[in-house]
XYZ file of C-alpha atoms in Angstrom:
724
model
C -16.865 -112.792 136.865
C -14.029 -110.311 136.821
C -14.698 -106.689 135.524
C -13.285 -106.785 132.046
C -12.592 -102.893 132.325
C -10.277 -103.573 135.109
C -8.048 -106.355 133.988
C -4.375 -105.645 132.953
C -4.267 -105.041 129.196
C -1.999 -108.180 128.670
C -4.310 -110.612 130.556
C -5.267 -113.479 128.617
C -8.695 -113.529 129.736
C -9.449 -110.089 128.477
C -9.542 -110.099 124.604
C -9.170 -106.749 123.092
C -12.443 -104.840 122.555
C -13.201 -105.366 118.990
C -13.200 -102.787 116.322
C -15.822 -103.602 113.639
C -14.124 -101.529 111.086
C -10.679 -102.975 111.736
C -11.746 -106.511 111.963
C -13.580 -106.255 108.743
C -10.446 -105.152 106.970
C -11.582 -101.680 106.060
C -9.644 -99.821 108.711
C -6.544 -98.313 107.236
C -4.900 -97.125 110.540
C -2.666 -100.361 110.707
C -2.498 -103.777 109.212
C -1.363 -105.282 112.625
C -4.363 -106.966 114.226
C -2.634 -106.749 117.539
C -1.693 -102.999 117.362
C -3.490 -100.232 118.964
C -6.352 -98.909 116.842
C -8.009 -95.576 117.686
C -11.418 -96.844 116.567
C -11.769 -99.488 119.318
C -13.534 -98.669 122.579
C -10.566 -97.879 124.928
C -10.410 -99.512 128.344
C -8.644 -98.276 131.314
C -5.121 -99.738 130.956
C -4.015 -100.119 134.768
C -1.601 -102.885 135.362
C -3.436 -104.210 138.303
C -7.091 -105.171 138.881
C -7.597 -103.302 142.121
C -8.793 -99.781 141.275
C -11.873 -98.555 139.780
C -11.888 -96.777 136.319
C -12.068 -93.360 137.519
C -10.088 -90.323 136.600
C -7.860 -88.531 139.137
C -5.548 -85.634 138.579
C -2.695 -87.841 137.565
C -4.535 -88.739 134.450
C -4.820 -85.058 133.502
C -1.173 -84.342 134.172
C -0.056 -87.285 132.160
C -2.262 -86.385 129.182
C -0.960 -82.724 129.226
C 2.673 -83.907 129.431
C 2.062 -86.472 126.508
C 0.243 -83.961 123.911
C 3.204 -81.385 124.634
C 5.843 -83.684 123.594
C 7.333 -84.715 127.024
C 8.610 -88.150 127.478
C 5.702 -90.672 128.117
C 7.866 -92.956 130.284
C 8.762 -90.004 132.670
C 5.335 -88.807 132.673
C 4.063 -92.236 133.458
C 6.448 -92.812 136.104
C 5.682 -89.496 137.686
C 1.924 -89.102 137.343
C 0.717 -92.831 137.143
C 2.850 -95.059 139.377
C -0.222 -96.773 140.451
C -0.875 -97.816 136.904
C 1.849 -100.322 136.998
C 5.304 -100.340 135.085
C 5.558 -98.514 131.815
C 5.745 -100.919 129.058
C 5.534 -99.911 125.470
C 3.969 -97.533 122.892
C 0.735 -99.407 122.688
C 0.248 -99.172 126.370
C 0.714 -95.487 126.182
C -1.726 -95.339 123.404
C -4.359 -97.178 125.331
C -3.968 -94.883 128.346
C -4.177 -91.737 126.336
C -7.045 -92.940 124.402
C -9.133 -94.002 127.483
C -8.357 -90.517 129.094
C -9.463 -88.790 126.045
C -12.495 -90.964 125.695
C -13.633 -90.165 129.379
C -12.770 -86.315 128.948
C -14.785 -86.242 125.511
C -17.732 -87.982 127.150
C -17.725 -85.354 130.113
C -17.735 -82.585 127.709
C -20.452 -84.037 125.720
C -22.492 -84.697 128.919
C -22.104 -81.011 129.445
C -23.453 -79.937 126.166
C -20.151 -78.807 124.628
C -19.672 -81.055 121.619
C -17.192 -78.912 119.984
C -14.963 -79.456 123.059
C -15.699 -83.137 122.925
C -14.430 -83.284 119.298
C -11.372 -81.107 120.389
C -10.361 -83.546 123.051
C -10.641 -86.346 120.667
C -7.826 -84.856 118.548
C -4.352 -86.482 118.792
C -1.966 -83.528 118.822
C 0.986 -85.199 119.903
C 4.114 -83.661 118.107
C 5.090 -84.978 114.750
C 8.643 -85.322 113.181
C 9.815 -81.873 112.049
C 10.684 -82.181 108.519
C 11.383 -78.578 107.901
C 14.890 -77.372 107.499
C 16.022 -74.477 109.787
C 16.297 -71.077 108.523
C 20.018 -71.109 108.276
C 20.001 -74.432 106.324
C 17.367 -73.040 103.894
C 19.438 -69.750 103.311
C 22.530 -71.745 102.648
C 20.691 -74.304 100.377
C 19.065 -71.493 98.386
C 22.012 -69.094 98.402
C 20.280 -66.292 99.879
C 22.931 -64.763 102.052
C 22.889 -61.513 100.217
C 19.112 -60.663 100.937
C 17.849 -58.792 103.939
C 16.632 -60.832 106.950
C 12.940 -59.797 106.124
C 13.507 -61.010 102.552
C 15.038 -64.326 103.810
C 11.928 -64.891 106.197
C 9.614 -64.034 103.278
C 11.238 -66.620 101.034
C 11.307 -69.226 103.573
C 7.570 -68.704 104.442
C 6.753 -68.769 100.848
C 8.586 -72.019 100.227
C 6.989 -73.792 103.259
C 3.564 -71.987 103.536
C 1.404 -75.111 103.831
C 3.437 -76.913 106.431
C 4.030 -73.582 108.475
C 0.176 -73.038 108.347
C -0.308 -76.672 109.578
C 2.009 -76.233 112.384
C 0.286 -72.934 113.310
C -3.187 -74.753 113.217
C -1.662 -77.414 115.357
C -0.282 -74.962 118.011
C -3.654 -73.187 118.019
C -5.676 -76.418 118.664
C -3.142 -77.649 121.089
C -3.454 -74.287 123.142
C -7.321 -74.831 122.915
C -7.027 -78.651 123.906
C -4.739 -77.772 127.019
C -7.430 -75.247 127.990
C -10.344 -77.719 127.817
C -8.187 -80.234 129.670
C -7.555 -77.728 132.529
C -11.319 -76.723 132.531
C -12.326 -80.262 132.724
C -9.894 -81.117 135.514
C -11.582 -78.780 137.737
C -14.983 -80.358 136.964
C -14.265 -83.976 136.591
C -11.124 -85.075 138.208
C -11.746 -86.274 141.796
C -8.931 -85.786 144.255
C -8.163 -88.707 146.394
C -8.874 -87.758 149.971
C -8.225 -89.891 153.173
C -11.939 -89.572 154.227
C -12.988 -91.376 151.016
C -14.566 -94.783 151.331
C -12.569 -97.651 149.906
C -15.475 -98.357 147.453
C -14.894 -95.042 145.760
C -11.617 -96.014 144.443
C -11.224 -99.942 144.524
C -13.183 -102.497 142.572
C -16.286 -104.066 144.511
C -14.475 -107.404 145.333
C -11.440 -105.460 146.877
C -13.696 -102.956 148.592
C -15.933 -105.593 150.189
C -12.790 -107.444 151.563
C -11.488 -104.437 153.023
C -14.730 -103.377 154.664
C -15.249 -106.905 156.046
C -11.749 -106.427 157.714
C -12.802 -103.243 159.313
C -11.192 -100.881 156.836
C -13.928 -98.737 155.411
C -11.889 -95.639 154.620
C -8.540 -94.943 152.841
C -7.439 -93.492 156.220
C -8.177 -96.912 157.953
C -6.398 -98.534 155.242
C -3.251 -96.411 155.543
C -3.164 -96.872 159.364
C -3.284 -100.565 158.848
C -0.362 -100.383 156.445
C 1.590 -98.429 158.782
C 0.876 -100.731 161.733
C 2.542 -103.857 160.422
C 4.736 -105.107 157.682
C 2.572 -107.988 156.399
C -0.738 -105.821 156.821
C -2.673 -107.974 154.582
C -2.165 -111.300 156.270
C -5.475 -111.283 158.094
C -7.571 -110.132 154.990
C -9.000 -113.075 153.099
C -8.629 -112.709 149.445
C -5.772 -110.293 149.422
C -2.248 -111.456 148.872
C 1.077 -109.949 148.347
C 0.329 -109.028 144.669
C -2.921 -107.175 145.296
C -1.290 -105.759 148.595
C 1.375 -104.247 146.621
C -0.941 -102.832 144.187
C -3.084 -101.226 146.872
C 0.277 -99.765 148.549
C 1.353 -98.613 145.107
C -1.941 -96.633 144.917
C -1.813 -94.944 148.410
C 1.921 -93.931 147.780
C 1.020 -92.449 144.491
C -1.649 -90.260 145.956
C -0.547 -89.409 149.589
C 2.691 -88.086 151.244
C 3.744 -89.742 154.428
C 3.358 -86.371 156.313
C -0.245 -86.336 155.426
C -1.292 -89.274 157.642
C -0.196 -88.046 160.985
C -3.153 -86.121 162.085
C -5.695 -86.969 159.347
C -9.308 -87.541 160.478
C -10.845 -90.766 159.857
C -14.109 -89.634 158.271
C -16.035 -92.715 157.171
C -18.396 -90.606 154.740
C -17.796 -88.664 151.522
C -17.482 -84.845 151.427
C -20.924 -84.458 150.275
C -22.492 -86.228 153.151
C -20.106 -84.680 155.771
C -21.673 -82.864 158.725
C -21.305 -79.040 158.834
C -18.588 -78.964 161.406
C -16.246 -80.940 158.985
C -17.052 -78.658 155.960
C -13.709 -76.710 155.814
C -11.630 -79.830 156.375
C -13.336 -81.904 153.606
C -13.140 -79.145 151.090
C -9.637 -78.001 152.004
C -8.049 -81.635 151.741
C -5.057 -81.694 149.545
C -4.741 -77.801 149.605
C -7.953 -77.111 147.691
C -9.815 -73.961 149.031
C -13.188 -74.266 150.578
C -14.068 -71.113 148.613
C -15.371 -72.421 145.378
C -17.706 -71.105 142.811
C -21.315 -71.879 143.255
C -21.390 -74.530 140.672
C -18.572 -76.521 142.320
C -19.370 -75.907 146.057
C -20.255 -79.115 147.968
C -22.939 -78.180 150.535
C -23.722 -80.557 153.489
C -27.260 -81.880 153.433
C -28.329 -79.792 156.497
C -27.264 -76.591 154.747
C -28.782 -76.899 151.309
C -31.832 -75.100 152.429
C -34.203 -78.100 151.800
C -35.297 -77.794 155.461
C -34.641 -73.825 155.675
C -35.964 -72.227 158.698
C -37.972 -69.712 156.616
C -38.929 -71.958 153.625
C -42.635 -71.439 152.616
C -44.864 -74.492 152.424
C -43.996 -76.361 149.238
C -47.566 -76.329 147.833
C -47.421 -72.545 147.756
C -44.128 -72.364 145.886
C -44.002 -71.424 142.130
C -40.621 -72.531 141.594
C -39.426 -76.314 140.898
C -36.351 -75.554 142.942
C -36.116 -77.667 146.153
C -32.882 -76.158 147.625
C -31.410 -72.688 147.766
C -28.767 -73.156 144.909
C -31.599 -74.016 142.580
C -33.505 -71.167 143.754
C -30.711 -68.711 142.956
C -30.390 -70.272 139.423
C -33.979 -69.696 138.894
C -33.588 -66.060 139.983
C -30.713 -65.578 137.580
C -32.592 -67.302 134.692
C -35.663 -64.995 135.423
C -33.324 -61.848 135.352
C -32.457 -62.837 131.617
C -34.574 -60.738 129.351
C -35.664 -61.892 125.909
C -33.904 -59.935 123.277
C -36.081 -60.510 120.233
C -34.712 -62.463 117.521
C -31.005 -61.701 118.182
C -30.873 -62.672 121.854
C -32.905 -65.881 122.998
C -33.645 -65.856 126.802
C -30.932 -67.172 129.091
C -31.468 -70.376 130.671
C -30.210 -72.213 133.759
C -27.842 -74.052 131.669
C -26.119 -70.749 130.767
C -25.842 -69.890 134.355
C -24.010 -73.039 135.202
C -22.711 -75.525 132.720
C -24.759 -78.840 132.662
C -21.897 -80.895 133.666
C -21.515 -78.821 136.812
C -25.168 -78.688 138.074
C -25.172 -80.345 141.415
C -28.786 -81.776 141.246
C -29.606 -84.058 138.128
C -33.303 -82.855 138.101
C -32.320 -79.119 137.413
C -33.334 -78.058 133.999
C -30.465 -77.505 131.518
C -31.741 -76.720 128.059
C -29.214 -74.935 125.679
C -29.254 -71.088 126.551
C -27.639 -67.964 125.644
C -24.569 -66.337 127.165
C -25.190 -64.598 130.441
C -25.883 -60.757 130.288
C -23.822 -58.257 132.250
C -26.594 -57.904 134.700
C -26.873 -61.727 135.353
C -23.090 -61.804 135.797
C -23.102 -58.992 138.399
C -26.161 -60.632 140.111
C -24.552 -64.041 140.167
C -21.454 -62.722 141.834
C -23.297 -61.078 144.753
C -25.722 -64.152 145.284
C -22.567 -66.559 145.161
C -20.714 -64.513 147.826
C -23.660 -64.625 149.985
C -24.266 -68.232 149.686
C -20.452 -68.965 150.508
C -20.586 -66.676 153.548
C -23.874 -68.160 154.653
C -22.619 -71.860 154.351
C -18.949 -71.249 155.343
C -19.173 -68.492 158.097
C -22.479 -68.649 159.626
C -23.184 -72.431 159.142
C -26.654 -71.731 158.067
C -28.591 -72.296 154.871
C -29.364 -69.163 152.789
C -33.093 -69.804 153.483
C -32.434 -69.642 157.206
C -30.813 -66.119 157.130
C -32.176 -63.579 159.861
C -31.915 -59.888 159.906
C -28.986 -60.169 162.120
C -27.082 -62.324 159.633
C -27.731 -59.961 156.871
C -26.453 -57.131 159.072
C -23.319 -59.050 159.889
C -22.831 -59.854 156.017
C -23.080 -56.119 155.252
C -20.208 -55.540 157.677
C -18.331 -58.446 156.387
C -18.331 -56.922 152.825
C -16.395 -53.883 154.015
C -13.571 -55.910 155.581
C -13.507 -59.547 154.255
C -10.513 -61.723 155.568
C -7.543 -62.105 153.487
C -8.354 -65.801 152.722
C -11.544 -64.705 151.000
C -9.578 -62.345 148.711
C -7.382 -63.230 145.535
C -6.319 -61.645 142.254
C -8.830 -60.327 139.926
C -10.115 -61.876 136.818
C -9.229 -65.366 137.777
C -10.919 -68.145 135.751
C -13.658 -69.807 137.871
C -11.964 -73.210 137.492
C -8.643 -72.209 138.956
C -7.652 -72.997 142.568
C -6.652 -69.268 142.881
C -10.176 -68.115 142.399
C -11.685 -66.125 145.338
C -15.010 -64.513 145.858
C -13.299 -61.039 146.523
C -10.496 -58.944 145.224
C -10.495 -56.923 148.378
C -12.851 -54.752 150.710
C -15.657 -53.341 148.971
C -16.311 -49.644 148.683
C -19.243 -48.007 150.260
C -20.944 -47.776 146.838
C -20.166 -51.505 145.916
C -21.448 -52.561 149.296
C -24.853 -50.663 148.784
C -25.091 -52.389 145.318
C -24.608 -55.767 147.086
C -27.333 -55.026 149.621
C -29.751 -54.089 146.737
C -29.078 -57.132 144.729
C -29.735 -59.464 147.569
C -32.777 -57.627 148.553
C -33.808 -58.164 145.080
C -33.083 -62.064 145.164
C -34.949 -62.401 148.402
C -37.889 -60.312 147.157
C -38.157 -62.665 144.076
C -38.006 -65.589 146.373
C -40.829 -64.271 148.455
C -42.917 -63.287 145.508
C -42.513 -66.922 144.320
C -43.565 -68.434 147.414
C -40.117 -69.961 148.365
C -39.634 -67.868 151.372
C -42.052 -66.493 153.944
C -40.069 -63.166 154.295
C -37.315 -60.803 153.207
C -34.814 -60.034 155.958
C -32.923 -57.483 153.616
C -35.870 -55.059 153.986
C -34.545 -54.309 157.351
C -31.006 -53.552 156.386
C -29.955 -50.051 155.451
C -27.182 -49.773 152.908
C -23.965 -48.209 154.181
C -24.073 -44.410 154.039
C -22.337 -42.491 151.437
C -21.964 -38.894 150.381
C -23.995 -37.263 147.567
C -23.182 -39.071 144.327
C -23.208 -37.754 140.776
C -21.285 -38.184 137.540
C -17.471 -38.063 138.073
C -16.154 -35.320 135.932
C -12.952 -37.288 135.742
C -14.789 -39.907 133.774
C -15.180 -38.019 130.467
C -13.186 -36.065 127.860
C -13.068 -32.386 127.410
C -13.828 -30.652 124.192
C -10.073 -30.258 123.387
C -9.361 -34.068 124.364
C -12.225 -35.123 122.144
C -10.683 -33.145 119.120
C -7.474 -34.939 119.893
C -9.176 -38.295 119.621
C -10.821 -37.217 116.364
C -7.454 -36.275 114.976
C -5.819 -39.435 116.025
C -8.744 -41.466 114.370
C -8.003 -39.559 111.232
C -4.411 -40.575 111.107
C -5.168 -44.329 111.358
C -4.151 -46.614 108.491
C -6.864 -47.437 106.002
C -7.737 -50.974 107.338
C -11.038 -52.600 108.339
C -10.133 -52.294 112.068
C -9.421 -48.631 111.632
C -12.782 -48.064 109.738
C -14.494 -49.706 112.454
C -13.005 -47.438 115.209
C -13.666 -44.477 112.950
C -17.351 -45.096 112.838
C -17.846 -46.493 116.352
C -16.150 -43.799 118.612
C -17.854 -40.810 116.982
C -21.315 -42.713 116.933
C -20.939 -43.515 120.730
C -20.026 -39.876 121.390
C -22.875 -38.510 119.101
C -25.633 -40.752 120.371
C -24.548 -41.539 123.993
C -25.398 -45.275 123.579
C -24.053 -47.920 125.906
C -21.490 -50.284 124.405
C -23.863 -53.238 124.717
C -26.622 -51.131 122.895
C -24.248 -50.523 120.023
C -23.208 -54.060 119.687
C -26.587 -55.257 119.592
C -27.775 -52.714 117.035
C -28.254 -53.812 113.435
C -29.102 -51.999 110.197
C -32.734 -53.286 110.634
C -32.966 -50.970 113.611
C -32.212 -47.736 111.540
C -35.195 -46.061 109.868
C -35.594 -42.827 107.826
C -38.641 -40.795 108.955
C -40.367 -37.600 107.873
C -41.915 -35.881 110.755
C -44.765 -33.382 109.878
C -44.287 -29.600 110.773
C -47.468 -27.314 110.425
C -46.935 -24.796 107.742
C -43.389 -26.259 107.007
C -41.964 -29.071 104.933
C -41.457 -32.324 106.952
C -38.317 -32.724 109.042
C -36.526 -35.884 107.949
C -33.715 -37.661 109.527
C -32.372 -41.103 110.513
C -33.297 -42.749 113.806
C -32.001 -45.764 115.748
C -34.470 -48.011 117.719
C -32.456 -49.071 120.743
C -33.344 -51.612 123.467
C -31.821 -50.376 126.532
C -31.680 -51.557 130.141
C -34.701 -53.184 131.548
C -35.886 -53.672 127.754
C -36.973 -50.355 127.527
C -37.221 -49.212 124.077
C -36.191 -45.718 122.867
C -35.484 -43.937 119.497
C -32.177 -42.067 119.149
C -31.591 -39.472 116.406
C -28.432 -40.104 114.203
C -26.481 -37.436 112.594
C -25.782 -37.262 108.911
C -22.009 -37.592 109.488
C -22.513 -40.696 111.523
C -24.621 -42.110 108.594
C -21.872 -41.206 106.170
C -19.291 -43.097 108.285
C -21.599 -46.025 108.680
C -21.934 -46.139 104.900
C -18.141 -46.229 104.383
C -17.654 -48.836 107.038
C -20.353 -50.981 105.381
C -18.609 -50.697 101.915
C -15.202 -51.768 103.694
C -16.880 -54.903 104.864
C -18.161 -55.705 101.353
C -21.919 -54.646 101.982
C -23.996 -52.125 100.132
C -23.585 -48.475 101.430
C -27.279 -48.131 101.894
C -28.250 -49.730 105.331
C -31.669 -50.529 104.052
C -30.206 -52.897 101.567
C -28.678 -55.192 104.053
C -31.243 -55.771 106.716
C -30.217 -57.224 110.135
C -26.448 -56.654 109.711
C -24.577 -55.610 112.808
C -23.730 -52.101 112.925
C -20.358 -53.327 114.511
C -18.996 -56.388 112.843
C -16.212 -58.919 113.804
C -13.233 -58.497 111.872
C -11.864 -61.621 110.085
C -8.910 -62.921 112.288
C -5.696 -64.597 110.676
C -7.096 -68.015 111.803
C -10.163 -67.537 109.955
C -8.598 -65.927 106.782
C -9.118 -68.981 104.834
C -12.392 -70.239 106.322
C -15.871 -69.769 105.064
C -16.774 -67.542 107.938
C -13.829 -65.141 107.335
C -15.794 -62.594 105.413
C -19.101 -63.154 106.947
C -20.390 -59.416 107.586
C -23.259 -60.848 109.949
C -21.001 -61.932 112.728
C -21.280 -59.911 115.874
C -18.018 -58.790 117.460
C -17.645 -59.935 121.101
C -18.044 -57.108 123.631
C -14.790 -58.036 125.536
C -12.752 -58.090 122.181
C -14.137 -54.613 121.073
C -13.730 -53.026 124.394
C -9.990 -54.160 124.408
C -9.608 -52.637 120.973
C -10.925 -49.281 122.113
C -8.845 -49.392 125.290
C -5.817 -49.967 123.169
C -6.459 -47.112 121.001
C -7.116 -44.739 123.858
C -3.627 -45.950 125.384
C -2.003 -45.205 122.100
C -3.500 -41.629 122.175
C -2.370 -41.180 125.628
C 1.169 -42.220 124.689
C 1.398 -39.523 122.259
C 0.477 -36.942 124.828
C 2.775 -37.889 127.693
C 5.294 -35.283 126.852
C 3.045 -32.336 125.489
C 0.102 -32.773 127.899
C 0.635 -35.133 130.641
C -2.791 -34.491 132.314
C -4.610 -35.346 129.159
C -2.423 -38.502 128.728
C -3.307 -39.626 132.105
C -6.872 -39.171 131.582
C -6.859 -40.897 128.038
C -4.998 -43.831 129.508
C -7.905 -44.569 131.915
C -10.609 -43.778 129.318
C -13.246 -46.631 128.637
C -16.171 -46.954 126.187
C -18.628 -45.547 128.893
C -16.722 -42.455 129.173
C -17.998 -41.421 125.709
C -21.475 -41.879 127.136
C -20.590 -39.462 129.977
C -18.850 -37.159 127.338
C -21.945 -37.029 125.176
C -24.100 -35.889 128.026
C -21.813 -33.257 129.145
C -21.205 -31.919 125.537
C -24.738 -31.885 124.714
C -25.735 -29.776 127.975
C -22.923 -27.491 127.321
C -24.179 -26.900 123.771
C -27.588 -25.926 125.140
C -29.603 -29.095 124.390
C -32.495 -29.264 126.947
C -31.919 -31.668 129.665
C -35.105 -33.579 129.022
C -33.996 -34.065 125.416
C -30.764 -35.485 126.658
C -32.567 -37.684 129.198
C -34.669 -39.157 126.265
C -31.693 -39.744 123.932
C -29.551 -41.610 126.683
C -32.350 -43.551 128.197
C -32.120 -42.275 131.698
C -35.226 -43.429 133.716
C -35.165 -40.413 135.929
C -34.652 -36.963 134.835
C -32.673 -36.498 138.273
C -29.931 -38.650 136.713
C -29.456 -36.320 133.763
C -29.726 -33.236 135.866
C -26.719 -34.408 137.958
C -24.650 -33.522 134.743
C -26.077 -30.041 134.579
C -23.193 -27.724 135.674
C -25.034 -24.275 134.874
C -26.297 -23.879 138.457
C -22.867 -24.694 139.911
C -21.366 -22.139 137.680
C -23.617 -19.534 138.795
C -23.105 -20.319 142.340
C -19.192 -20.334 141.950
C -19.486 -17.044 139.895
C -21.472 -15.359 142.649
C -19.225 -16.501 145.428
C -16.093 -15.484 143.490
C -17.585 -11.982 143.129
C -18.239 -11.883 146.960
C -14.600 -13.092 147.589
C -13.174 -10.384 145.422
C -15.296 -7.771 147.268
C -14.348 -8.788 150.461
C -10.745 -9.112 149.419
C -10.669 -5.497 148.038
C -12.328 -4.287 151.109
C -9.853 -6.078 153.527
C -7.114 -4.748 151.382
C -8.213 -1.187 151.603
C -8.757 -1.388 155.331
C -5.272 -2.720 155.701
C -3.853 0.255 153.785
C -5.806 2.769 155.798
C -4.442 1.213 158.935
C -0.958 1.135 157.817
C -1.186 4.789 156.812
C -2.690 5.834 160.197
C 0.183 4.133 161.900
C 2.829 5.744 159.897
C 1.470 9.335 160.384
C 2.905 11.382 163.337
């Protein structure tokens, strides 16, 4: 029996898939029983029954074109020539519905049900019933009004329709982003080394294989060898041969066939010596993120040279990539009631996991530490497989030494623009050569990874213990990464001049709070009113010393308490009132100290005024950087040096500034250490400038004495030469 999914949509042997609601008369989509109903289970509407129902990049390009209002006929002819001739609107609907259903199912399999719902929305452009602004002005006789008043009147007259269009535009941008993201994960590029069974129906593939054509390359060679290439293949006549030729022409240019290798296996099964070619077919880089990398079986680490006996391993991981994921998951620390521990699913989306037996429970977003660790492990895995042709679990000391040197001078092919999304083809593991400090950090992270794998019984040894990080000079806090007292006063003055808005209140509280407490940005964003407490500390012979304290969970889950000034508490109370909360922090437990501002898109939503919403770290960091940039703009003429420094300022500069200002004010170094959470007193001592000031003063006195003596000696010599 023929596969119903692969028959042409107008085939009489293929009745439409029934829609129970439609057939019962309760479907209000259309009254035509033969018209397209979106509630029907869509089928792939290819015009010839030779190809499997499998998404390729042409389907994604077609859907993007249709939802953006381009001509369906032009998009069909350009991106889906192998789907047959363009017919009519129902045919377009069936194709679009099938693609949407496949994408929605892929998103749901990855656990992103919001994305799945988004992809089911039909956001094709609707007829525009709104008059132009000029026509509205003529109709309402608004020629005498100012342009701003005309725009206000137009928006007031068509507020609901304009809001609907804005919402559609927002959803369309999100939907296009989801399509691009899924294309990188789901779309399978057609490659010449693919077996014919990967793209054609079982019946067609079996006939081609029986004729000695196991791959697309072999099929293309047969097509090029003779005009009636199908004549000796039973069961394939001119119609099916034409469909096969149309498929090949749609996915390959003629120039691609000249020197293409005839690999009879898929990329996942390819031997290591064809790794680069199999991954780079069609212009796709072999340098892919860890979750998308296709590793040959002999390089996965299942038979790694230094693997410990499986019976001694405490991990479920059976290959190197799974071991890395387990290490990353273990580096996620529990964050109490606000931050559940991260899981493997948060390290790599479930749809991207290469092995079906990897655990993928829903988890939290990766921490900054996990992101930094993943980057270093991912780079090393790519280098081990792509450059050394060895599994990560087969790395020797010599390999690790070579990688350390590689970090200082990676080839240009390994480098690309910064901040590229992981699904983009322009993503690369490096932005350029690493500094000595960054290289030392990478060596330390990889040593941590291998130490973890040894401790868990996955490996028998850690080659990174024999690798010395690259030497660098003495390191201390950079005095250029902080603000002077006068620059900080300028920042406070700029804060006072901000308009009275919720965003301004947030900055007016947050920046002085970061300066006064020395908190890291992540620590401030995680803090809530429940972490504040009023304490009375007994003093022998005197009244108790009272004040506010903030309990902070810092790096490594170390808990510390930081005193909070009365001025900071007053600013917090004003900020809480602006958010619609009681001024007393104790009256609103577990409310974030820094809340998310309601965006215009949420202005009418139920969550618009929710004061318990945390602000995203990236969003708040951009907000502060924008404020510093505006401060710098106002100083470019009067104080260019301060303007340049403020233009580079980040939130972490306020932490450096706190330490320097506290030490300059005479606060003991051990108290500053406890407040900022430095593990070692040596770290805080690096900020102390007293000893360096004394040294410089002593040397300047010596230089002045030497200079005066030299000057006096020069005068005496000149006088003696001038005397007769």
